[in-house]
Coordinates of N, CA and C in Angstrom, one line a residue:
X7 N 0.9 -1.1 0.0 CA 0.0 0.0 0.1 C 0.8 1.2 0.0
X8 N 0.8 2.1 -1.1 CA 1.5 3.3 -1.1 C 0.8 4.6 -0.7
X9 N 0.0 4.5 0.1 CA -0.8 5.5 0.6 C 0.2 6.4 1.5
X10 N -0.2 7.7 1.6 CA 0.5 8.6 2.5 C 0.5 8.1 3.9
X11 N -0.5 7.6 4.3 CA -0.7 7.1 5.7 C 0.3 5.9 6.0
X12 N 0.4 5.0 5.1 CA 1.3 3.9 5.3 C 2.8 4.3 5.2
X13 N 3.1 5.2 4.2 CA 4.4 5.5 4.0 C 4.8 6.4 5.3
X14 N 4.0 7.2 5.8 CA 4.3 8.0 6.9 C 4.5 7.0 8.1
X15 N 3.6 6.0 8.4 CA 3.6 5.2 9.5 C 5.1 4.2 9.4
X16 N 5.5 3.9 8.4 CA 6.6 3.1 8.2 C 7.8 4.0 8.7
X17 N 7.8 5.3 8.4 CA 9.0 6.2 8.7 C 9.0 6.4 10.2
X18 N 7.8 6.6 10.7 CA 7.7 6.9 12.2 C 7.7 5.9 13.2
X19 N 7.5 4.7 12.6 CA 7.1 3.5 13.6 C 8.2 3.3 14.9
X20 N 9.5 3.5 14.4 CA 10.4 3.3 15.5 C 10.3 4.3 16.5
X21 N 10.0 5.7 16.2 CA 9.7 6.7 17.2 C 8.6 6.3 18.1
X22 N 7.3 5.8 17.4 CA 6.3 5.6 18.2 C 6.5 4.3 19.0
X23 N 7.1 3.4 18.5 CA 7.5 2.2 19.3 C 8.2 2.4 20.6
X24 N 9.1 3.4 20.5 CA 9.8 3.9 21.7 C 8.9 4.5 22.7
X25 N 7.9 5.4 22.2 CA 7.0 6.0 23.1 C 6.1 5.0 23.7
X26 N 5.7 3.9 23.0 CA 4.9 2.9 23.5 C 5.6 2.0 24.6
X27 N 6.9 1.8 24.2 CA 7.8 0.9 25.2 C 7.8 1.7 26.6
X28 N 8.1 3.0 26.4 CA 8.2 3.8 27.7 C 6.9 3.9 28.6
X29 N 5.8 3.7 27.9 CA 4.5 3.8 28.6 C 3.8 2.4 28.9
X30 N 4.5 1.5 28.6 CA 4.0 0.1 28.7 C 3.6 -0.3 30.2
X31 N 2.6 -0.9 30.4 CA 2.2 -1.4 31.8 C 2.7 -2.8 31.9
X32 N 3.2 -3.4 31.1 CA 3.8 -4.8 31.1 C 5.2 -4.8 30.5
X33 N 6.1 -5.8 30.9 CA 7.4 -5.8 30.4 C 7.6 -5.6 28.9
X34 N 8.5 -5.1 28.3 CA 8.8 -4.9 26.9 C 9.9 -6.0 26.5
X35 N 9.9 -7.1 27.2 CA 10.7 -8.1 26.9 C 10.2 -9.0 25.6
X36 N 11.2 -9.9 25.1 CA 10.6 -10.6 23.9 C 9.5 -11.5 24.4
X37 N 9.6 -12.2 25.5 CA 8.5 -13.0 26.0 C 7.9 -12.4 27.3
X38 N 6.7 -12.5 27.4 CA 5.8 -11.9 28.6 C 5.2 -13.0 29.4
X39 N 5.2 -12.9 30.6 CA 4.6 -13.9 31.5 C 3.1 -13.8 31.4
X40 N 2.5 -15.0 30.9 CA 1.1 -15.0 30.8 C 0.3 -14.7 32.0
X41 N 0.8 -14.9 33.1 CA 0.1 -14.7 34.4 C -0.1 -13.0 34.4
X42 N 0.3 -12.3 33.6 CA 0.0 -10.9 33.6 C -1.2 -10.6 33.0
X43 N -1.7 -11.6 32.3 CA -3.1 -11.3 31.6 C -4.2 -11.9 32.5
X44 N -5.0 -10.9 32.9 CA -6.0 -11.2 34.0 C -7.0 -12.3 33.4
X45 N -7.3 -12.3 32.0 CA -8.0 -13.2 31.5 C -7.6 -14.6 31.0
X46 N -6.2 -14.5 31.2 CA -5.5 -15.8 30.5 C -5.9 -17.2 31.1
X47 N -6.1 -17.2 32.3 CA -6.5 -18.4 33.0 C -7.9 -19.0 32.5
X48 N -8.8 -18.1 32.1 CA -10.1 -18.4 31.7 C -10.0 -18.9 30.3
X49 N -9.1 -18.4 29.5 CA -8.9 -18.8 28.2 C -8.4 -20.3 28.1
X50 N -7.2 -20.3 29.0 CA -6.6 -21.7 29.2 C -7.6 -22.6 29.6
X51 N -8.5 -22.4 30.5 CA -9.5 -23.2 31.1 C -10.5 -23.7 30.0
X52 N -10.7 -23.0 29.0 CA -11.7 -23.2 27.9 C -10.9 -23.9 26.6
X53 N -9.6 -24.2 26.8 CA -8.9 -24.7 25.5 C -9.5 -26.0 25.1
X54 N -10.0 -26.8 26.0 CA -10.5 -28.1 25.4 C -11.8 -27.9 24.5
X55 N -12.6 -27.0 24.9 CA -13.7 -26.6 24.0 C -13.3 -26.1 22.6
X56 N -12.3 -25.2 22.6 CA -11.7 -24.7 21.4 C -11.2 -25.9 20.6
X57 N -10.4 -26.9 21.3 CA -9.8 -27.9 20.5 C -11.0 -28.8 19.9
X58 N -12.0 -29.0 20.6 CA -13.0 -29.7 20.1 C -13.7 -29.2 18.7
X59 N -13.7 -27.9 18.7 CA -14.3 -27.1 17.6 C -13.3 -27.1 16.4
X60 N -12.0 -27.1 16.7 CA -11.0 -27.2 15.8 C -11.0 -28.7 15.1
X61 N -11.1 -29.6 16.0 CA -11.2 -31.1 15.5 C -12.3 -31.1 14.6
X62 N -13.6 -30.7 14.9 CA -14.8 -30.7 14.1 C -14.5 -30.0 12.7
X63 N -13.8 -28.8 12.6 CA -13.4 -28.2 11.4 C -12.7 -29.3 10.6
X64 N -11.8 -29.8 11.2 CA -10.8 -30.8 10.4 C -11.6 -32.0 9.9
X65 N -12.5 -32.6 10.8 CA -13.3 -33.6 10.4 C -14.2 -33.4 9.2
X66 N -14.7 -32.1 9.1 CA -15.6 -31.7 8.0 C -14.9 -31.2 6.9
X67 N -13.5 -31.2 6.9 CA -12.6 -30.7 6.0 C -13.0 -29.2 5.5
X68 N -13.3 -28.4 6.4 CA -13.5 -27.1 6.2 C -12.2 -26.3 5.7
X69 N -12.3 -25.7 4.7 CA -11.0 -25.0 4.2 C -10.5 -24.0 5.2
X70 N -9.1 -24.2 5.2 CA -8.4 -23.3 5.9 C -7.4 -22.6 5.0
X71 N -7.6 -21.4 4.5 CA -6.9 -20.8 3.5 C -5.4 -20.5 3.8
X72 N -4.3 -20.4 2.9 CA -3.0 -19.9 3.3 C -3.1 -18.5 3.8
X73 N -2.3 -18.3 4.7 CA -2.3 -16.9 5.4 C -1.9 -15.9 4.4
X74 N -1.1 -16.1 3.4 CA -0.7 -15.2 2.4 C -1.8 -14.7 1.5
X75 N -2.8 -15.6 1.5 CA -3.9 -15.2 0.6 C -4.7 -14.1 1.3
X76 N -5.1 -14.2 2.6 CA -5.8 -13.4 3.2 C -5.1 -12.2 3.9
X77 N -3.7 -12.3 4.0 CA -3.0 -11.3 4.7 C -1.8 -10.9 3.7
X78 N -1.9 -10.1 2.7 CA -0.8 -9.9 1.8 C 0.4 -9.5 2.3
X79 N 0.4 -8.7 3.5 CA 1.7 -8.4 4.1 C 2.5 -9.5 4.8
X80 N 1.9 -10.7 4.7 CA 2.7 -11.9 5.1 C 3.2 -12.9 3.9
X81 N 3.1 -12.2 2.7 CA 3.5 -13.0 1.5 C 5.0 -13.3 1.6
X82 N 5.7 -12.5 2.0 CA 7.1 -12.6 2.0 C 7.7 -13.7 2.9
X83 N 6.9 -14.0 4.0 CA 7.3 -15.0 4.9 C 6.4 -16.3 5.0
X84 N 5.4 -16.3 4.0 CA 4.6 -17.4 3.9 C 4.2 -17.8 2.3
X85 N 5.3 -17.8 1.7 CA 5.1 -17.9 0.2 C 4.7 -19.3 -0.2
X86 N 5.0 -20.4 0.5 CA 4.8 -21.8 0.1 C 3.4 -22.3 0.5
X87 N 2.5 -21.4 1.1 CA 1.2 -21.8 1.5 C 1.0 -22.8 2.6
X88 N 2.2 -23.2 3.3 CA 2.1 -24.1 4.4 C 1.5 -23.4 5.8
X89 N 1.6 -22.1 5.9 CA 1.1 -21.4 7.0 C -0.4 -21.0 6.6
X90 N -1.4 -21.5 7.5 CA -2.7 -21.3 7.1 C -3.4 -20.6 8.2
X91 N -4.5 -20.0 8.0 CA -5.3 -19.3 9.0 C -6.8 -19.4 8.8
X92 N -7.5 -19.7 10.0 CA -8.9 -19.6 10.0 C -9.3 -18.4 10.8
X93 N -9.7 -17.3 10.3 CA -9.8 -16.0 10.9 C -11.2 -15.8 11.6
X94 N -11.1 -15.3 12.7 CA -12.3 -14.9 13.6 C -12.7 -13.4 13.5
X95 N -11.4 -12.7 13.8 CA -11.8 -11.3 13.9 C -10.2 -10.6 13.6
X96 N -10.4 -9.5 13.1 CA -9.3 -8.6 12.6 C -9.6 -7.2 12.6
X97 N -8.9 -6.3 13.5 CA -9.0 -4.9 13.3 C -10.4 -4.3 13.1
X98 N -11.4 -4.7 14.2 CA -12.7 -4.2 14.2 C -13.6 -4.9 13.2
X99 N -13.3 -5.9 12.5 CA -14.3 -6.8 11.8 C -14.1 -8.3 12.2
X100 N -15.3 -9.0 12.0 CA -15.4 -10.4 12.4 C -16.0 -11.1 11.2
X101 N -15.7 -12.5 11.1 CA -16.2 -13.3 10.0 C -17.4 -14.2 10.5
X102 N -18.6 -13.7 10.2 CA -19.7 -14.4 10.7 C -19.7 -15.9 10.5
X103 N -19.5 -16.2 9.3 CA -19.4 -17.8 8.9 C -18.6 -18.6 9.9
X104 N -17.2 -17.9 10.1 CA -16.4 -18.8 10.9 C -16.7 -18.8 12.4
X105 N -17.4 -17.7 12.9 CA -17.7 -17.7 14.3 C -19.0 -18.7 14.4
X106 N -19.7 -18.9 13.5 CA -20.9 -19.7 13.6 C -20.3 -21.1 13.7
X107 N -19.3 -21.5 13.0 CA -18.8 -22.8 13.1 C -18.1 -23.1 14.3
X108 N -17.7 -22.1 15.1 CA -16.9 -22.3 16.3 C -17.6 -21.4 17.4
X109 N -18.8 -21.7 17.8 CA -19.5 -20.9 18.7 C -18.8 -20.7 20.1
X110 N -18.3 -21.8 20.6 CA -17.8 -21.8 22.0 C -16.4 -21.0 21.9
X111 N -15.6 -21.2 20.9 CA -14.5 -20.4 20.7 C -14.8 -18.8 20.6
X112 N -15.8 -18.6 20.0 CA -16.3 -17.1 19.7 C -16.6 -16.6 21.1
X113 N -17.2 -17.4 21.9 CA -17.8 -16.8 23.2 C -16.6 -16.5 24.1
X114 N -15.5 -17.4 24.0 CA -14.3 -17.2 24.8 C -13.6 -16.0 24.4
X115 N -13.5 -15.7 23.0 CA -12.9 -14.6 22.4 C -13.5 -13.1 22.9
X116 N -14.9 -13.3 22.9 CA -15.6 -12.2 23.3 C -15.4 -11.7 24.8
X117 N -14.7 -12.6 25.5 CA -14.2 -12.3 26.9 C -12.7 -11.6 27.0
X118 N -12.1 -11.7 25.9 CA -10.7 -11.2 25.9 C -10.9 -9.7 25.5
X119 N -10.4 -8.9 26.6 CA -10.4 -7.4 26.4 C -9.3 -6.9 25.4
X120 N -9.6 -5.8 24.8 CA -8.5 -5.1 23.8 C -8.2 -6.1 22.6
X121 N -9.1 -6.9 22.3 CA -8.7 -7.9 21.2 C -8.6 -7.3 19.8
X122 N -7.6 -7.4 19.1 CA -7.5 -7.0 17.7 C -7.6 -8.0 16.7
X123 N -7.0 -9.1 17.0 CA -6.9 -10.2 15.9 C -7.1 -11.5 16.6
X124 N -7.7 -12.4 15.9 CA -8.0 -13.7 16.5 C -8.1 -14.7 15.3
X125 N -7.3 -15.8 15.3 CA -7.3 -16.9 14.3 C -6.7 -18.2 14.7
X126 N -7.3 -19.3 14.1 CA -6.5 -20.5 14.2 C -5.2 -20.4 13.3
X127 N -4.0 -20.6 13.8 CA -2.9 -20.5 13.1 C -2.3 -21.9 12.8
X128 N -2.4 -22.3 11.6 CA -2.0 -23.7 11.2 C -0.7 -23.7 10.5
X129 N 0.3 -24.5 11.0 CA 1.6 -24.7 10.3 C 1.7 -26.1 10.0
X130 N 1.7 -26.4 8.6 CA 1.9 -27.9 8.2 C 3.4 -28.3 8.4
X131 N 3.3 -29.7 8.3 CA 4.7 -30.1 8.3 C 5.6 -29.5 7.3
X132 N 6.9 -29.3 7.8 CA 7.9 -28.5 6.9 C 7.8 -27.1 6.9
X133 N 6.9 -26.5 7.6 CA 6.7 -25.1 7.6 C 8.1 -24.5 8.2
X134 N 8.5 -23.4 7.5 CA 9.5 -22.5 8.1 C 9.2 -21.0 7.8
X135 N 9.0 -20.3 8.8 CA 8.9 -18.8 8.7 C 10.0 -18.1 9.0
X136 N 10.9 -17.6 8.0 CA 12.2 -16.9 8.3 C 12.0 -15.7 9.2
X137 N 13.2 -15.3 9.7 CA 13.5 -14.3 10.6 C 12.7 -13.0 10.0
X138 N 11.8 -12.4 10.9 CA 11.2 -11.1 10.5 C 10.8 -10.4 11.8
X139 N 10.3 -9.2 11.6 CA 9.8 -8.4 12.7 C 8.4 -7.9 12.4
X140 N 7.6 -7.8 13.6 CA 6.3 -7.1 13.4 C 6.5 -5.6 13.4
X141 N 5.3 -5.0 13.3 CA 5.3 -3.5 12.9 C 5.3 -2.7 14.2
X142 N 4.4 -3.0 15.1 CA 4.1 -1.9 16.2 C 4.1 -2.8 17.5
X143 N 4.7 -2.0 18.5 CA 4.7 -2.5 19.9 C 3.3 -2.2 20.6
X144 N 2.4 -1.5 19.8 CA 1.0 -1.4 20.2 C 0.3 -2.7 20.5
X145 N 0.9 -3.7 19.8 CA 0.2 -5.1 19.9 C 1.0 -6.1 20.6
X146 N 0.4 -7.1 21.3 CA 1.1 -8.1 21.8 C 0.5 -9.4 21.2
X147 N 1.4 -10.4 20.9 CA 0.9 -11.7 20.3 C 0.7 -12.6 21.6
X148 N -0.4 -13.4 21.4 CA -0.7 -14.4 22.5 C -1.2 -15.7 21.8
X149 N -0.5 -16.8 22.1 CA -0.7 -18.0 21.5 C -1.1 -19.0 22.4
X150 N -2.3 -19.7 22.2 CA -2.7 -20.8 23.0 C -2.6 -22.1 22.2
X151 N -1.8 -23.0 22.8 CA -1.6 -24.2 22.1 C -2.8 -25.1 22.1
X152 N -3.0 -25.5 20.8 CA -4.2 -26.4 20.6 C -3.8 -27.8 20.1
X153 N -3.0 -28.0 19.1 CA -2.4 -29.2 18.7 C -1.0 -29.0 18.3
X154 N -0.2 -29.4 19.2 CA 1.2 -29.2 19.3 C 1.8 -30.5 19.1
X155 N 2.6 -30.8 17.9 CA 3.2 -32.0 17.8 C 4.5 -32.2 18.7
X156 N 4.9 -33.5 18.9 CA 6.2 -33.6 19.6 C 7.2 -33.5 18.5
X157 N 8.4 -33.1 19.0 CA 9.5 -33.0 18.0 C 10.0 -31.6 17.9
X158 N 10.7 -31.3 16.7 CA 11.2 -30.0 16.5 C 10.3 -29.0 15.9
X159 N 9.4 -28.5 16.8 CA 8.4 -27.5 16.3 C 8.6 -26.3 17.4
X160 N 9.1 -25.2 16.9 CA 9.5 -24.1 17.9 C 9.3 -22.7 17.3
X161 N 9.5 -21.8 18.3 CA 9.7 -20.3 17.9 C 10.8 -19.7 18.5
X162 N 11.5 -18.9 17.9 CA 12.8 -18.2 18.4 C 12.4 -16.9 18.3
X163 N 12.5 -16.0 19.5 CA 12.3 -14.6 19.5 C 13.5 -13.9 20.2
X164 N 14.1 -13.1 19.4 CA 15.4 -12.4 19.9 C 16.4 -13.4 20.3
X165 N 16.5 -14.4 19.7 CA 17.5 -15.5 20.1 C 17.1 -16.6 21.0
X166 N 16.0 -16.4 21.7 CA 15.6 -17.4 22.7 C 14.5 -18.3 22.1
X167 N 14.8 -19.6 22.1 CA 13.8 -20.7 21.5 C 12.8 -21.1 22.6
X168 N 11.6 -21.3 22.2 CA 10.6 -21.8 23.1 C 9.7 -22.7 22.2
X169 N 8.9 -23.5 22.9 CA 7.9 -24.2 22.3 C 6.5 -24.0 23.0
X170 N 5.4 -24.6 22.2 CA 4.2 -24.5 22.7 C 3.7 -25.8 23.5
X171 N 2.7 -25.6 24.4 CA 2.1 -26.7 25.1 C 0.6 -26.6 24.8
X172 N -0.1 -27.7 24.6 CA -1.5 -27.7 24.5 C -2.2 -27.1 25.9
X173 N -3.0 -26.2 25.6 CA -3.8 -25.7 26.8 C -3.1 -24.6 27.5
X174 N -1.8 -24.2 27.0 CA -1.0 -23.2 27.6 C -0.7 -22.0 26.8
X175 N -0.6 -20.7 27.4 CA -0.4 -19.6 26.7 C 1.1 -19.3 26.6
X176 N 1.4 -18.8 25.4 CA 2.7 -18.2 25.0 C 2.6 -16.9 24.6
X177 N 3.3 -15.9 25.4 CA 2.9 -14.5 25.0 C 4.3 -13.9 24.7
X178 N 4.2 -13.1 23.5 CA 5.5 -12.5 22.9 C 5.4 -11.2 22.2
X179 N 6.4 -10.5 22.1 CA 6.5 -9.2 21.4 C 7.0 -9.4 20.1
X180 N 6.2 -9.3 19.0 CA 6.7 -9.7 17.7 C 7.6 -8.5 17.0
X181 N 7.8 -7.4 17.7 CA 8.7 -6.5 17.2 C 10.1 -6.8 17.3
X182 N 10.5 -7.9 18.2 CA 11.7 -8.5 18.1 C 11.9 -9.4 17.0
X183 N 13.0 -9.5 16.4 CA 13.2 -10.5 15.3 C 12.9 -12.0 15.8
X184 N 12.0 -12.5 15.1 CA 11.6 -14.1 15.3 C 11.4 -14.8 14.1
X185 N 11.5 -16.2 14.4 CA 11.3 -17.1 13.3 C 10.7 -18.3 14.0
X186 N 9.9 -19.1 13.0 CA 9.1 -20.2 13.5 C 9.3 -21.4 12.5
X187 N 9.3 -22.6 13.1 CA 9.5 -23.8 12.2 C 8.7 -25.0 12.7
X188 N 8.3 -25.8 11.9 CA 7.7 -27.0 12.3 C 8.4 -28.1 11.4
X189 N 9.4 -28.8 11.9 CA 10.1 -29.8 11.3 C 9.5 -31.2 11.8
X190 N 8.3 -31.3 11.9 CA 7.8 -32.6 12.4 C 6.7 -33.2 11.2
X191 N 6.3 -34.3 11.5 CA 5.2 -34.9 10.5 C 3.9 -34.6 10.6
X192 N 3.5 -33.7 11.6 CA 2.1 -33.3 11.8 C 2.0 -31.7 11.9
X193 N 0.7 -31.4 11.5 CA 0.6 -29.8 11.7 C 0.5 -29.4 13.1
X194 N 0.8 -28.1 13.3 CA 0.9 -27.5 14.6 C -0.1 -26.3 14.3
X195 N -1.2 -26.3 15.4 CA -2.3 -25.5 15.4 C -2.2 -24.6 16.7
X196 N -2.3 -23.4 16.6 CA -2.4 -22.6 17.9 C -3.7 -21.6 17.7
X197 N -4.3 -21.1 18.7 CA -5.1 -19.9 18.6 C -4.3 -18.6 18.8
X198 N -4.1 -18.0 17.6 CA -3.3 -16.8 17.7 C -4.1 -15.5 18.0
X199 N -3.8 -14.8 18.9 CA -4.5 -13.5 19.2 C -3.4 -12.4 19.2
X200 N -3.9 -11.3 18.7 CA -3.2 -10.1 18.9 C -4.1 -9.0 19.9
X201 N -3.5 -8.5 21.0 CA -4.2 -7.7 21.8 C -3.5 -6.4 21.8
X202 N -4.3 -5.3 22.3 CA -3.6 -4.0 22.6 C -2.7 -4.1 23.7
X203 N -1.6 -3.5 23.5 CA -0.6 -3.5 24.9 C -1.2 -2.5 25.8
X204 N -1.3 -2.7 27.0 CA -1.8 -1.9 28.1 C -0.8 -0.6 28.2
X205 N -1.2 0.5 27.9 CA -0.3 1.7 28.1 C -1.0 2.9 28.8
X206 N -0.3 4.0 28.9 CA -1.0 5.1 29.5 C -1.9 5.9 28.6
X207 N -2.7 6.7 29.1 CA -3.8 7.3 28.3 C -3.3 8.1 27.0
X208 N -2.2 8.9 27.0 CA -1.8 9.7 25.9 C -1.3 8.6 24.9
X209 N -0.4 7.8 25.2 CA 0.0 6.8 24.2 C -1.1 5.9 23.6
X210 N -2.1 5.5 24.5 CA -3.2 4.8 24.1 C -4.0 5.4 22.9
X211 N -4.0 6.9 22.9 CA -4.6 7.6 21.7 C -3.7 7.5 20.5
X212 N -2.5 7.5 20.7 CA -1.5 7.4 19.5 C -1.8 6.0 18.9
X213 N -1.7 5.0 19.8 CA -1.9 3.5 19.5 C -3.2 3.4 18.6
X214 N -4.2 4.0 19.2 CA -5.6 3.9 18.5 C -5.7 4.5 17.1
X215 N -4.9 5.6 17.1 CA -4.8 6.2 15.7 C -4.1 5.3 14.7
X216 N -3.0 4.6 15.2 CA -2.2 3.7 14.3 C -3.3 2.6 13.9
X217 N -3.9 2.1 14.9 CA -4.9 0.9 14.5 C -5.9 1.3 13.5
X218 N -6.4 2.5 13.7 CA -7.6 3.0 12.9 C -7.0 3.2 11.5
X219 N -5.7 3.7 11.4 CA -5.1 3.8 10.0 C -4.8 2.4 9.3
X220 N -4.4 1.6 10.1 CA -4.2 0.2 9.4 C -5.5 -0.3 9.1
X221 N -6.6 -0.1 9.8 CA -7.9 -0.7 9.5 C -8.4 -0.3 8.1
X222 N -7.9 0.8 7.6 CA -8.5 1.4 6.4 C -7.5 1.1 5.2
X223 N -6.5 0.4 5.4 CA -5.5 0.0 4.3 C -6.0 -1.1 3.5
X224 N -5.3 -1.4 2.4 CA -5.7 -2.6 1.6 C -5.5 -3.9 2.3
X225 N -4.4 -3.9 3.3 CA -4.1 -5.1 4.0 C -5.3 -5.5 4.9
X226 N -6.2 -4.8 5.1 CA -7.4 -5.2 6.0 C -8.6 -5.3 5.1
X227 N -8.7 -4.2 4.3 CA -9.9 -4.1 3.4 C -10.0 -5.2 2.4
X228 N -8.9 -5.6 1.7 CA -8.9 -6.7 0.8 C -9.4 -8.1 1.4
X229 N -8.6 -8.4 2.4 CA -9.2 -9.7 3.2 C -10.7 -9.6 3.7
X230 N -11.0 -8.4 4.1 CA -12.4 -8.2 4.7 C -13.4 -8.5 3.6
X231 N -13.2 -8.1 2.3 CA -14.1 -8.4 1.3 C -14.0 -9.8 1.0
X232 N -12.9 -10.4 0.8 CA -12.9 -11.8 0.4 C -13.6 -12.8 1.5
X233 N -13.4 -12.5 2.8 CA -13.9 -13.2 3.9 C -15.3 -12.8 4.1
X234 N -15.9 -11.8 3.6 CA -17.2 -11.3 3.8 C -17.3 -10.9 5.4
X235 N -16.3 -10.4 5.9 CA -16.3 -9.9 7.2 C -17.1 -8.7 7.5
X236 N -17.6 -8.4 8.7 CA -18.5 -7.3 8.9 C -18.0 -6.7 10.1
X237 N -18.3 -5.4 10.2 CA -17.8 -4.4 11.3 C -18.5 -4.9 12.7
X238 N -17.6 -4.9 13.7 CA -18.1 -5.3 15.0 C -19.2 -4.3 15.4
X239 N -20.2 -4.8 16.4 CA -21.2 -3.9 16.7 C -20.6 -2.9 17.8

């Protein structure tokens, strides 16, 4: 997207990320303790219901499209189509058809404050996502392990490698360089969320302006039309 808003945002993002980091109410480390999320235990407690709905999707052979198709900004790190996503919500829009297929998951997502994005993130066997960085410290990534294979299936953030556990949260700041791989013979599935970082009131306004600008770019509007997403009430 070559719009003025996007070009300006790319030039200023490091300045804004510095402001956000200084105002953050949680650590600005590569990994963040899930216990700091007041709602985290409830999401972990409901993981088996989410897993049941994931299994039902797979049993019905519901299509889960490649991430690069519905998120063009990921095309450089998800070119081979092995990283797939089943989207529930993104930047103020939700996908009614997908929520209807997973009602219990949707109910649990509705209890997550400051939710920006939610999807099943599927990495097929042999997936490798090369080293890259996220755009804004205004967002924190939260992963809930749903179907994690044994073996070499890991994420590395700022040089530290960790894995996922079924029913457990993994929380990270994706503005640090990170890479992901699944060198096993089974797919890895997590519920991937992005939430707003808790910050002070002034910086919250800046972060809100950033998210509003992103919402109106082709990176959101294109997938919105393809997935028939509608604005949240």
